[in-house]
mmCIF file of C-alpha atoms and ligand atoms in Angstrom:
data_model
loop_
_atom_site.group_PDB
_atom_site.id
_atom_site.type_symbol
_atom_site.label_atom_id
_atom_site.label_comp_id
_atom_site.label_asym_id
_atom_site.label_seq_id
_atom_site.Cartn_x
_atom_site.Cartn_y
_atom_site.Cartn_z
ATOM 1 C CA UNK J 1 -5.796 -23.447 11.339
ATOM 2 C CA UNK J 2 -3.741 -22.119 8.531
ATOM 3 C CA UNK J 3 -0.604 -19.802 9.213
ATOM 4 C CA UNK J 4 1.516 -16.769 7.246
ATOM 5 C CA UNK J 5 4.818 -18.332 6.450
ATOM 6 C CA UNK J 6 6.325 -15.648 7.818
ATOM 7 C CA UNK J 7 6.736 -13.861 11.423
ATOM 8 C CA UNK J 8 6.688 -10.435 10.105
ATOM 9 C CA UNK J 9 5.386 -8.829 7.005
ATOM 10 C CA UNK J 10 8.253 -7.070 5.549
ATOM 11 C CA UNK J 11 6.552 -6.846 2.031
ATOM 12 C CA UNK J 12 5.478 -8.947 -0.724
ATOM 13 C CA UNK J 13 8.038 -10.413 -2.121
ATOM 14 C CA UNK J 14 8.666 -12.848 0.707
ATOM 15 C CA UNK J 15 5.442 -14.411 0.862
ATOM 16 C CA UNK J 16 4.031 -17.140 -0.472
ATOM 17 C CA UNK J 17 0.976 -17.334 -2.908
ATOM 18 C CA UNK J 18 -0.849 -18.958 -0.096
ATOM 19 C CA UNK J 19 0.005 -16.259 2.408
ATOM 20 C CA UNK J 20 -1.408 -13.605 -0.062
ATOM 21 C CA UNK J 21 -4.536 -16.027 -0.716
ATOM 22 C CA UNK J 22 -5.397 -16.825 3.488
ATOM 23 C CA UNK J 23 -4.319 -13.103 4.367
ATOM 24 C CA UNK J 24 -7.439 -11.857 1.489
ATOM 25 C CA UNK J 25 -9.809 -14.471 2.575
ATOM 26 C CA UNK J 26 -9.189 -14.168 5.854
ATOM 27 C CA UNK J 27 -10.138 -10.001 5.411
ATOM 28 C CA UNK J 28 -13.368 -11.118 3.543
ATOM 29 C CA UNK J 29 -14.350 -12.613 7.004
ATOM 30 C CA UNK J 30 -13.061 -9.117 8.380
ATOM 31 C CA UNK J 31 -15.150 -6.861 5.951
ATOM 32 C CA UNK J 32 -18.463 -8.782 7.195
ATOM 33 C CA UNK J 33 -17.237 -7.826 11.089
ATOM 34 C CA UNK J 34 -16.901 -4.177 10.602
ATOM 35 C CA UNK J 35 -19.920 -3.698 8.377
ATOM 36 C CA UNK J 36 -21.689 -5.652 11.965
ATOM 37 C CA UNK J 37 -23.487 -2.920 14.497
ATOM 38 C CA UNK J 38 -21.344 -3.999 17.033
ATOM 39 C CA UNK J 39 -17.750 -3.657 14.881
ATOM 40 C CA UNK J 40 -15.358 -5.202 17.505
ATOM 41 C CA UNK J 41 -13.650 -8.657 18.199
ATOM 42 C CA UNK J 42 -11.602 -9.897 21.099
ATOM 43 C CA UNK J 43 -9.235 -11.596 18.486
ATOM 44 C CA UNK J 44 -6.347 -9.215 20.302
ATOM 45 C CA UNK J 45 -7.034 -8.435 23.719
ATOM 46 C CA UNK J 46 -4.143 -8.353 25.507
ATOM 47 C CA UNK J 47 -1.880 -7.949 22.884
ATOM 48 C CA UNK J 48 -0.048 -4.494 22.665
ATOM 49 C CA UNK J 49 0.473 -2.931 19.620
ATOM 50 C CA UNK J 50 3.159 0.408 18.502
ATOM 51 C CA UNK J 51 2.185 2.356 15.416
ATOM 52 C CA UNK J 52 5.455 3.818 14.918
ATOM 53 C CA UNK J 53 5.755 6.026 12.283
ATOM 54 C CA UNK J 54 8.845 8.231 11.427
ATOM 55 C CA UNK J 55 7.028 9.813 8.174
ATOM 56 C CA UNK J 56 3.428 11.476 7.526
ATOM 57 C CA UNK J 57 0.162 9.706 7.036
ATOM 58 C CA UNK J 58 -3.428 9.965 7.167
ATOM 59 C CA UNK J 59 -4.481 6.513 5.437
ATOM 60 C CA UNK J 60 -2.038 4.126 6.709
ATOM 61 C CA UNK J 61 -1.974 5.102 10.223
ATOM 62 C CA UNK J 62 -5.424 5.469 10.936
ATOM 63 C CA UNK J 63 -6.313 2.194 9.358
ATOM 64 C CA UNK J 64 -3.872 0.588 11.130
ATOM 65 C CA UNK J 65 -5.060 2.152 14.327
ATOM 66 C CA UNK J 66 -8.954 1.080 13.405
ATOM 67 C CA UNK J 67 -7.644 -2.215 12.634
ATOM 68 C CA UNK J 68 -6.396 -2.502 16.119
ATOM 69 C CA UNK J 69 -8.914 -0.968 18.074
ATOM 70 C CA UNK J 70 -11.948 -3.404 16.036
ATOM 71 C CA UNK J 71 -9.221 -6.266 17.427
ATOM 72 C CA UNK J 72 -9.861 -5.025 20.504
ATOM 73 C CA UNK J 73 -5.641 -5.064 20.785
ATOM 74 C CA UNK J 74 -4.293 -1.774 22.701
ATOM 75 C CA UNK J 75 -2.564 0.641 20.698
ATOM 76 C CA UNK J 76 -0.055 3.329 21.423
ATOM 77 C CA UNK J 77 1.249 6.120 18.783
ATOM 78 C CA UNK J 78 4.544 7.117 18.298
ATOM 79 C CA UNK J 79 5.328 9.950 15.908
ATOM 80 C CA UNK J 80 9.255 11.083 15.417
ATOM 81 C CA UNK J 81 8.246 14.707 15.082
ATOM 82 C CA UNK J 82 8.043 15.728 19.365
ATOM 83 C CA UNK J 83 10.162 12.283 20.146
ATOM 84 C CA UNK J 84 13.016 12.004 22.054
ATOM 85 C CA UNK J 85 14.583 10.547 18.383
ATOM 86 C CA UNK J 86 14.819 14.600 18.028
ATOM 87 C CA UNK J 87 17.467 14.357 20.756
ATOM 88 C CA UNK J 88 19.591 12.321 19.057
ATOM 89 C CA UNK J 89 18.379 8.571 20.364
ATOM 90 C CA UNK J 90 18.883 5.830 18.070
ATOM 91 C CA UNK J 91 16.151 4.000 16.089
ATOM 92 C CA UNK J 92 16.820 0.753 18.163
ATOM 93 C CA UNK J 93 17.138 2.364 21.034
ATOM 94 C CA UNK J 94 13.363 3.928 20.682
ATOM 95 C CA UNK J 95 12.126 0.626 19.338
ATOM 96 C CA UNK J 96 13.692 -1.416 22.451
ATOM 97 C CA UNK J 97 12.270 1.235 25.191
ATOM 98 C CA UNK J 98 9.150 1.246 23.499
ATOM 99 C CA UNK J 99 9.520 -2.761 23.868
ATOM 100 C CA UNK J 100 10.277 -2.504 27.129
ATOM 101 C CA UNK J 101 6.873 -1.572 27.821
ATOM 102 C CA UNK J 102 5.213 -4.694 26.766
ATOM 103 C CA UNK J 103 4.974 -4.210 23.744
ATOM 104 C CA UNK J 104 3.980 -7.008 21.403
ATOM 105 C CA UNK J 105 4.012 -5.639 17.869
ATOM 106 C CA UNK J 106 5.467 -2.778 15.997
ATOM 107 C CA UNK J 107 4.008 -1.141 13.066
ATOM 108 C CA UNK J 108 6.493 1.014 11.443
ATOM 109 C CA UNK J 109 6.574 3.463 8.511
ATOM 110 C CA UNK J 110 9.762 5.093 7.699
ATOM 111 C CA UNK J 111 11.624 6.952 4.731
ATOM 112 C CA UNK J 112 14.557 4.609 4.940
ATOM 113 C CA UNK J 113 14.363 1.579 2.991
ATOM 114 C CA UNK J 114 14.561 -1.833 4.922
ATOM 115 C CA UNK J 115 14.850 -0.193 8.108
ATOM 116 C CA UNK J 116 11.405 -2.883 9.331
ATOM 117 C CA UNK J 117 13.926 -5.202 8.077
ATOM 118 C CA UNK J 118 17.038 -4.105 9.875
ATOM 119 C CA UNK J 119 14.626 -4.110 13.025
ATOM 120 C CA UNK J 120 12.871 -7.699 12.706
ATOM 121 C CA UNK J 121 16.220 -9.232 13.201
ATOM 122 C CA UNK J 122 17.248 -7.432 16.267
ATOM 123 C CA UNK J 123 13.802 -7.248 18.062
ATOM 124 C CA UNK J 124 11.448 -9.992 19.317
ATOM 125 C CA UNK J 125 8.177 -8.378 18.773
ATOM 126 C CA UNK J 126 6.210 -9.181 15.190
ATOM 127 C CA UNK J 127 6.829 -6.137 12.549
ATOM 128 C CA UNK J 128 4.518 -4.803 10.030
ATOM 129 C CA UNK J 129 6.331 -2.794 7.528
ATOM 130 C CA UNK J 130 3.747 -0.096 6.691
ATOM 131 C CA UNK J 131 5.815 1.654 3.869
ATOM 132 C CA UNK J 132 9.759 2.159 3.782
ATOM 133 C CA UNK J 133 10.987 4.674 1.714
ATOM 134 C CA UNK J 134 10.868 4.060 -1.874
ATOM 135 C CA UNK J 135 10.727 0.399 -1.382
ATOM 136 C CA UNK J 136 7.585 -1.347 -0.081
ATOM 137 C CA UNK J 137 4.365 -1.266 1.488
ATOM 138 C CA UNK J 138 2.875 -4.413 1.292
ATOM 139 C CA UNK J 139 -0.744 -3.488 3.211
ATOM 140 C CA UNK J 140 -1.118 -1.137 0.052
ATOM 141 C CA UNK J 141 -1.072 -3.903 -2.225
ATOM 142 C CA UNK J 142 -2.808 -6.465 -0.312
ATOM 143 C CA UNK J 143 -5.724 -3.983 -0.292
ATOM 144 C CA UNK J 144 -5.439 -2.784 -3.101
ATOM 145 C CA UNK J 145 -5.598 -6.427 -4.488
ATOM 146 C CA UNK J 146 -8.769 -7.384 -2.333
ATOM 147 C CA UNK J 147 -10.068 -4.098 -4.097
ATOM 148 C CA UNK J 148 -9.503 -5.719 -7.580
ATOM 149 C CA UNK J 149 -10.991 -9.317 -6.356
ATOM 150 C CA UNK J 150 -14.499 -7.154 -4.756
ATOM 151 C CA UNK J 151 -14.751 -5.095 -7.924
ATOM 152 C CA UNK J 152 -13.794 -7.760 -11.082
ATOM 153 C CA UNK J 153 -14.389 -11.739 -8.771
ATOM 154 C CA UNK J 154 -10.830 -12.446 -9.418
ATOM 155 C CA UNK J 155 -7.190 -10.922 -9.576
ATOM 156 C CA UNK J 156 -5.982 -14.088 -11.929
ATOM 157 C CA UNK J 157 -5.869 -13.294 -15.423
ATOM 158 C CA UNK J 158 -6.646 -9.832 -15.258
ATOM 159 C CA UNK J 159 -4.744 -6.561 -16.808
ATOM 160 C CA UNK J 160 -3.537 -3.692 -13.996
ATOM 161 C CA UNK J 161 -1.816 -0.839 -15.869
ATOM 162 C CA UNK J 162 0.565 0.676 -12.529
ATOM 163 C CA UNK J 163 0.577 4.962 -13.965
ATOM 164 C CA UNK J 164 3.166 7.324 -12.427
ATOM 165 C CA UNK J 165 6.175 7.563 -10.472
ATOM 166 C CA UNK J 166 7.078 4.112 -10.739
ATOM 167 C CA UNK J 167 10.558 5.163 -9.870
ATOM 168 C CA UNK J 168 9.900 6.683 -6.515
ATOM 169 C CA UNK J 169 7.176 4.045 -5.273
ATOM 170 C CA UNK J 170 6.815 1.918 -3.036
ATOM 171 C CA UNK J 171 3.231 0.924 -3.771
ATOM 172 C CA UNK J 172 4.361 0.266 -7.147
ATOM 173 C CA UNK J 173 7.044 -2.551 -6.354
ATOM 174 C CA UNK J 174 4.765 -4.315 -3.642
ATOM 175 C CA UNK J 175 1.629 -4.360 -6.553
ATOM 176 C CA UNK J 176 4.087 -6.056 -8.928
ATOM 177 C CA UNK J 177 5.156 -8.805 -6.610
ATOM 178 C CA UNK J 178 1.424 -9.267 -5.322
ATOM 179 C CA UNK J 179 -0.481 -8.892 -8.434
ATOM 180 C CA UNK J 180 2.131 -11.296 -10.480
ATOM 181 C CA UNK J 181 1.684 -13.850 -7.288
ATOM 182 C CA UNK J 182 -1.849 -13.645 -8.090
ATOM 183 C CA UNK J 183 -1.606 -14.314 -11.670
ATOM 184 C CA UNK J 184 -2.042 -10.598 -13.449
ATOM 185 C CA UNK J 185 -0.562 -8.956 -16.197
ATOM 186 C CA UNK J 186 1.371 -5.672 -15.203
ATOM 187 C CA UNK J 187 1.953 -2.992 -17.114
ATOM 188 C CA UNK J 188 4.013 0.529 -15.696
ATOM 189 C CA UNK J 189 3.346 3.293 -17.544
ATOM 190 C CA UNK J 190 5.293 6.701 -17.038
ATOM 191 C CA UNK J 191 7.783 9.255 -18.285
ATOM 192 C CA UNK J 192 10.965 7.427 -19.451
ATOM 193 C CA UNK J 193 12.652 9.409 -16.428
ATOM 194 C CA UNK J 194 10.044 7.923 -13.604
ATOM 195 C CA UNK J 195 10.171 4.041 -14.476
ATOM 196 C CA UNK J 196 13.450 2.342 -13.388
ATOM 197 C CA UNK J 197 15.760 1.214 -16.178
ATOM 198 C CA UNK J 198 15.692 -2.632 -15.211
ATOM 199 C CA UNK J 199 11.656 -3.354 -14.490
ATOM 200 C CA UNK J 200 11.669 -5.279 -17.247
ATOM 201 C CA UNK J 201 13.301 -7.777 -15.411
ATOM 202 C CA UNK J 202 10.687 -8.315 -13.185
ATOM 203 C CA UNK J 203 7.929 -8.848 -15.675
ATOM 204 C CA UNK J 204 6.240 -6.540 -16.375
ATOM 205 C CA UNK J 205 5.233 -4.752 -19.628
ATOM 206 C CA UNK J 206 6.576 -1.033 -20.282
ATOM 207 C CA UNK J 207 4.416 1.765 -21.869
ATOM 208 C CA UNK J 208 4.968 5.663 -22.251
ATOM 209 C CA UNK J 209 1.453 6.426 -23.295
ATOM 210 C CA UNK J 210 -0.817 6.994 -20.922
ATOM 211 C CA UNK J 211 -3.549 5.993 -23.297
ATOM 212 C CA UNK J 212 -2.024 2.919 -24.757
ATOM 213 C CA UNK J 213 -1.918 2.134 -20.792
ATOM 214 C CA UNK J 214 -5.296 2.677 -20.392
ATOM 215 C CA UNK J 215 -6.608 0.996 -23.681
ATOM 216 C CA UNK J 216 -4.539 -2.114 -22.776
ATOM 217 C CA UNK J 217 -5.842 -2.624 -19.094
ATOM 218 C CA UNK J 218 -9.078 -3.585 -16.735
ATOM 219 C CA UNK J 219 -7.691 -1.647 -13.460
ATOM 220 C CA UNK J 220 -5.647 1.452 -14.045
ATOM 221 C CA UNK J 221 -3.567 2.323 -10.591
ATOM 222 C CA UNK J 222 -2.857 5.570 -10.680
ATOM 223 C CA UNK J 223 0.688 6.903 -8.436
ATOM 224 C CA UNK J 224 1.215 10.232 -7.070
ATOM 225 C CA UNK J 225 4.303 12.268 -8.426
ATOM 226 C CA UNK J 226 6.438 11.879 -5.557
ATOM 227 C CA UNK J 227 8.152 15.708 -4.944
ATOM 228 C CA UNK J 228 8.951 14.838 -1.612
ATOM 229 C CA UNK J 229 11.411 12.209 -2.525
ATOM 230 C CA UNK J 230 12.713 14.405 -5.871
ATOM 231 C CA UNK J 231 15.894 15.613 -5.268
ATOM 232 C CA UNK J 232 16.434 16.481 -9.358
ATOM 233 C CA UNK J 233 13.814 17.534 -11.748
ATOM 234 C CA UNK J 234 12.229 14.631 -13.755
ATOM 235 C CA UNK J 235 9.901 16.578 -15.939
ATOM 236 C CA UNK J 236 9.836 20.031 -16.869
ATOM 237 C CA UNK J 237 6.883 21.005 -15.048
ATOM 238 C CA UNK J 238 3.906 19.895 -13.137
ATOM 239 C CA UNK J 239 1.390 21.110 -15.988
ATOM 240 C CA UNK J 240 3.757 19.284 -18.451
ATOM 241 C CA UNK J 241 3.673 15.890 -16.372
ATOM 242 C CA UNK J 242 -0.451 16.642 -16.169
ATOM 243 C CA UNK J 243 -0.804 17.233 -20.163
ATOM 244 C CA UNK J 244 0.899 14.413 -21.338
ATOM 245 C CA UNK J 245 0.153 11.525 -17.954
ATOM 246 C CA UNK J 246 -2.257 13.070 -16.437
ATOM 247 C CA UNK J 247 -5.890 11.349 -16.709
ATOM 248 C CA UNK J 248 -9.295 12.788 -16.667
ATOM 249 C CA UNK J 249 -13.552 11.690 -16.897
ATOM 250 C CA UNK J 250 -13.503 12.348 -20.692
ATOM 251 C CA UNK J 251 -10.480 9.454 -21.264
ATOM 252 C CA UNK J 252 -11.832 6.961 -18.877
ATOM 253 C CA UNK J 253 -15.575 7.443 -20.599
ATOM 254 C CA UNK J 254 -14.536 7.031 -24.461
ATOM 255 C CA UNK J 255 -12.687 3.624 -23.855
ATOM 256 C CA UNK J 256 -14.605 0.313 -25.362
ATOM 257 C CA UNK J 257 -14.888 -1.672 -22.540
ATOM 258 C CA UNK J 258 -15.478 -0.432 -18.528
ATOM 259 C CA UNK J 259 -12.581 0.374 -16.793
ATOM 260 C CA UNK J 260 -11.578 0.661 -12.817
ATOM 261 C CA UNK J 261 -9.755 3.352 -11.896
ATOM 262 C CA UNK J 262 -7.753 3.086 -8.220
ATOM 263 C CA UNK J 263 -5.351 5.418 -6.421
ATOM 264 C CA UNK J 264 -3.511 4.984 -3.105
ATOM 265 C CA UNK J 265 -3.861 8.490 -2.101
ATOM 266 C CA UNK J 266 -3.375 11.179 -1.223
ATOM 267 C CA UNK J 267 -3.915 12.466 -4.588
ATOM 268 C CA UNK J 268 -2.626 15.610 -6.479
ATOM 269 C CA UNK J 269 -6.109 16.268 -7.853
ATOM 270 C CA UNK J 270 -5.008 18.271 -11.260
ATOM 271 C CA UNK J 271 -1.849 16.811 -11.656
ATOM 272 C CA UNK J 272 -2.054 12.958 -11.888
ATOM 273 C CA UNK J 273 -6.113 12.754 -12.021
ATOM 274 C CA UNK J 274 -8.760 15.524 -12.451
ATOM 275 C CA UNK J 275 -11.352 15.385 -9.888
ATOM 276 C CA UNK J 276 -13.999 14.670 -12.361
ATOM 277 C CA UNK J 277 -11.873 11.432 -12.998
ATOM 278 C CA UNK J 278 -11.418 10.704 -9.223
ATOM 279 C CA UNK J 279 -15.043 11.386 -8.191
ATOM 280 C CA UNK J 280 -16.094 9.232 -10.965
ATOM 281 C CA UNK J 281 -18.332 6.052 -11.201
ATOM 282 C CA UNK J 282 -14.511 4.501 -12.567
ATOM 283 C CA UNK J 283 -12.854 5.119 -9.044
ATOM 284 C CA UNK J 284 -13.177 2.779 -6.468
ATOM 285 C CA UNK J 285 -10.415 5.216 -4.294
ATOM 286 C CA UNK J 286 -12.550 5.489 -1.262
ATOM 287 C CA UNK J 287 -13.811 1.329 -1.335
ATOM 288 C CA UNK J 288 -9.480 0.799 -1.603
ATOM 289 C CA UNK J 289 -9.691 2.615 1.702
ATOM 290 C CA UNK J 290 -12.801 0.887 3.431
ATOM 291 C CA UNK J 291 -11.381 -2.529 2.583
ATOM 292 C CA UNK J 292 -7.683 -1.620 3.984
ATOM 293 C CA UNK J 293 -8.992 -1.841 7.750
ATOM 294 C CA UNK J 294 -10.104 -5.374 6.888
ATOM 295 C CA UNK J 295 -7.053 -5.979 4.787
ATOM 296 C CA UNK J 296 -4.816 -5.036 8.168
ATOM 297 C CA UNK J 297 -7.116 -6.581 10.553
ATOM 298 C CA UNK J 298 -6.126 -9.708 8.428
ATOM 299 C CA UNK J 299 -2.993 -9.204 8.863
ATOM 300 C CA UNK J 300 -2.433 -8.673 12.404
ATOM 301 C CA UNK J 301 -4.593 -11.276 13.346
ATOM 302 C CA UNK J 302 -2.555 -14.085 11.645
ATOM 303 C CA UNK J 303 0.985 -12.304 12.722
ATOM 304 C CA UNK J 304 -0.385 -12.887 16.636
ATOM 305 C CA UNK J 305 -1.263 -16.699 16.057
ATOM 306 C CA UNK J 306 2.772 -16.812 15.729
HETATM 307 N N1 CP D 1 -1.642 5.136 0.745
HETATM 308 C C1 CP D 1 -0.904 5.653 1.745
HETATM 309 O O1 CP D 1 0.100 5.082 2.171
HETATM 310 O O2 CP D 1 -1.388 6.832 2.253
HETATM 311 P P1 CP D 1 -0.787 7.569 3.530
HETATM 312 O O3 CP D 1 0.584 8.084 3.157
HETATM 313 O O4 CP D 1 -1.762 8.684 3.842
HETATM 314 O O5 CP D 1 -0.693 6.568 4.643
#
């Protein structure tokens, strides 16, 4: 049987092109289970899994959570808000009683960048890094990379335009890594103010116009403005960012060739995407979020054969 390289999945940039390839295939076989009456596997009985998760979610968490339960693994939830972390206990401290429970694997999301990483060298449960801060969240690109392979046959040789706040993402930096593994062209496309100065080094191509973006690519991913993690103004207003990046129906429709649109959610409907554009035959937003229960059941699966 083939194995990850790797004994936790931190993000993308530490695996290999074969751990992306056997971690996709390997959720193709998962898609056919959960689209089955009966949904479930014994792959992880027995095993124990944490979802800890120190910042909000709706996508993430309850995939994860499906993607356990269909394993037949148990699951527990932790969330920080109504923890004891609220009393002043450390993050190691909660990890290692949580451990001390039997736990076998941790799932973590938090706002701190490399904090899964800090963890996987002190702990010896697998992690899954499911988002850290402005960093990574390597689940998000795996799935949204099956997405791409279900919709167009192939990931190789194709165009993905990245629109947004490449500066505050995390999904953008993991989509790079695993779209560039895969053999795709990348292109970030944003306000001068939301893409970092240096991601030209990493390869990819650099655009300010939404619709040169969109005219240049097969698979427009579409980011959120991140507010949250905004601490200075980037743009001068919300209906300024929407006028001149935001995309709607009408762009998407006059374009020469067909086009897929993807987001990671949640989305600002108005401000990055109108809702005729999200709704529309382009999207593929809600398949992005049937395939990421596969995607994770993937990658759990191969983490426990460690
Ligand atoms: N895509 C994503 O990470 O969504 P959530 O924040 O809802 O998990």
């Amino acid at each position: 049987m083939q194995q990850l390289s790797v004994r936790h999945l931190l993000g993308i940039k530490n695996l290999t092109e074969n751990d992306i390839q056997l971690i996709l295939d390997t959720a193709r076989e998962f898609k056919d289970v959960i689209n089955r009456p009966i949904k479930k596997v014994p792959s992880l009985r027995d095993i124990t899994i944490a979802n800890v998760f120190f910042e909000n979610s709706t996508r993430t968490r309850l995939s994860f959570e499906l993607a356990e339960k269909r394993l037949s693994a148990d699951v527990v939830n932790f969330s920080a808000s109504g923890s004891s972390v609220k009393k002043g206990e450390t993050l190691l401290d909660t990890v290692n009683n949580i451990l001390a429970m039997k736990v076998d694997m941790i799932v973590m999301r938090h706002s701190s960048p490399g904090t899964p990483h800090y963890l996987s060298g002190r702990i010896k449960a697998n992690v899954v890094n499911a988002g850290d801060g402005t960093h990574e969240h390597p689940t998000q690109a795996l799935l949204d990379s099956f997405s791409i392979q279900d919709k167009l046959g192939d990931v190789a040789g194709k165009r993905i335009a990245i629109i947004g706040d490449i500066l505050h993402s995390r999904v953008a930096l993991s989509n790079i890594f695993c779209l560039q593994k895969q053999g795709a062209e990348v292109m970030v496309c944003g306000p001068t103010t939301l893409i970092p100065k240096y991601i030209g080094q990493l390869g990819v191509k650099v655009s300010h116009d939404v619709r040169e973006a969109l005219s240049w690519c097969d698979v427009a991913n579409v980011l959120r403005i991140q507010l949250e993690r905004q601490q200075i103004k980037y743009f001068p207003s919300l209906r300024e960012y929407s006028l001149y990046f935001g995309i709607n129906k009408k762009m998407l429709d006059e374009l020469d060739r067909p086009i897929v649109l993807m987001h990671p959610g949640p989305i600002n409907r108005g401000v990055e995407l109108t809702s005729d554009a999200a709704d529309s035959h382009h999207s593929i937003i809600l398949d992005q979020v049937e395939n990421g229960v596969a995607v994770r059941m993937a990658v759990l699966y191969l983490l426990a054969q460690l």
